[in-house]
Coordinates of C-alpha atoms in Angstrom, one line a residue:
X28 CA 118.8 169.0 132.2
X29 CA 120.5 171.1 129.6
X30 CA 120.9 168.0 127.4
X31 CA 117.2 167.1 127.6
X32 CA 116.3 170.7 126.6
X33 CA 118.8 170.6 123.7
X34 CA 117.4 167.3 122.5
X35 CA 113.9 168.7 122.5
X36 CA 114.9 171.7 120.6
X37 CA 116.8 169.7 118.0
X38 CA 113.9 167.3 117.5
X39 CA 111.5 170.3 117.0
X40 CA 113.9 171.8 114.4
X41 CA 114.1 168.5 112.7
X42 CA 110.3 168.1 112.5
X43 CA 110.0 171.7 111.2
X44 CA 112.6 171.1 108.6
X45 CA 110.9 167.9 107.5
X46 CA 107.5 169.7 107.3
X47 CA 109.1 172.4 105.1
X48 CA 110.5 169.8 102.6
X49 CA 107.2 168.1 102.4
X50 CA 105.4 171.3 101.7
X51 CA 107.9 172.2 99.0
X52 CA 107.4 168.8 97.4
X53 CA 103.6 169.0 97.7
X54 CA 103.6 172.5 96.0
X55 CA 105.9 171.1 93.2
X56 CA 103.5 168.3 92.6
X57 CA 100.6 170.7 92.4
X58 CA 102.4 172.8 89.9
X59 CA 103.4 169.8 87.8
X60 CA 99.8 168.5 87.9
X61 CA 98.5 171.8 86.6
X62 CA 101.1 171.9 83.8
X63 CA 100.1 168.3 82.8
X64 CA 96.4 169.2 82.8
X65 CA 97.0 172.4 80.8
X66 CA 99.5 171.1 78.2
X67 CA 99.6 167.3 78.1
X68 CA 96.4 165.7 79.3
X69 CA 94.4 166.4 76.1
X70 CA 96.6 164.0 74.1
X71 CA 98.2 161.7 76.7
X72 CA 94.9 161.3 78.6
X73 CA 94.3 161.6 82.4
X74 CA 96.2 158.4 83.2
X75 CA 99.1 159.0 80.8
X76 CA 98.0 156.1 78.6
X77 CA 98.0 158.0 75.4
X78 CA 95.8 157.2 72.4
X79 CA 96.6 153.8 70.8
X80 CA 98.6 154.1 67.5
X81 CA 98.4 157.9 67.7
X82 CA 99.8 159.4 70.9
X83 CA 102.5 157.6 72.8
X84 CA 101.8 156.6 76.4
X85 CA 103.7 158.2 79.3
X86 CA 103.3 155.3 81.7
X87 CA 105.6 152.3 82.0
X88 CA 107.8 153.5 79.1
X89 CA 111.6 153.5 78.9
X90 CA 111.7 157.2 77.7
X91 CA 109.9 158.3 80.8
X92 CA 111.4 155.9 83.3
X93 CA 114.9 156.1 81.8
X94 CA 117.4 159.0 81.7
X95 CA 115.8 162.1 83.0
X96 CA 118.1 164.5 81.1
X97 CA 116.9 162.9 77.8
X98 CA 113.3 163.2 79.0
X99 CA 113.6 166.9 79.8
X100 CA 115.1 167.6 76.4
X101 CA 112.0 166.0 74.8
X102 CA 109.7 168.2 76.7

């Protein structure tokens, strides 16, 4: 009986922990989206496609998909 109770408690704690991580990720995504809208979207467009021959795209490019430390230095 004690083992079943312990298993239930551990599963509840695990679910709570997972919900907290998801919430943190969700809030980070909202913050990132707001930063993009405020500082990047005007030039790089809503979809990140940029403006041909003027503003580089942010989608499907090596400098975005590659080394993240190099990318953050660019920003």
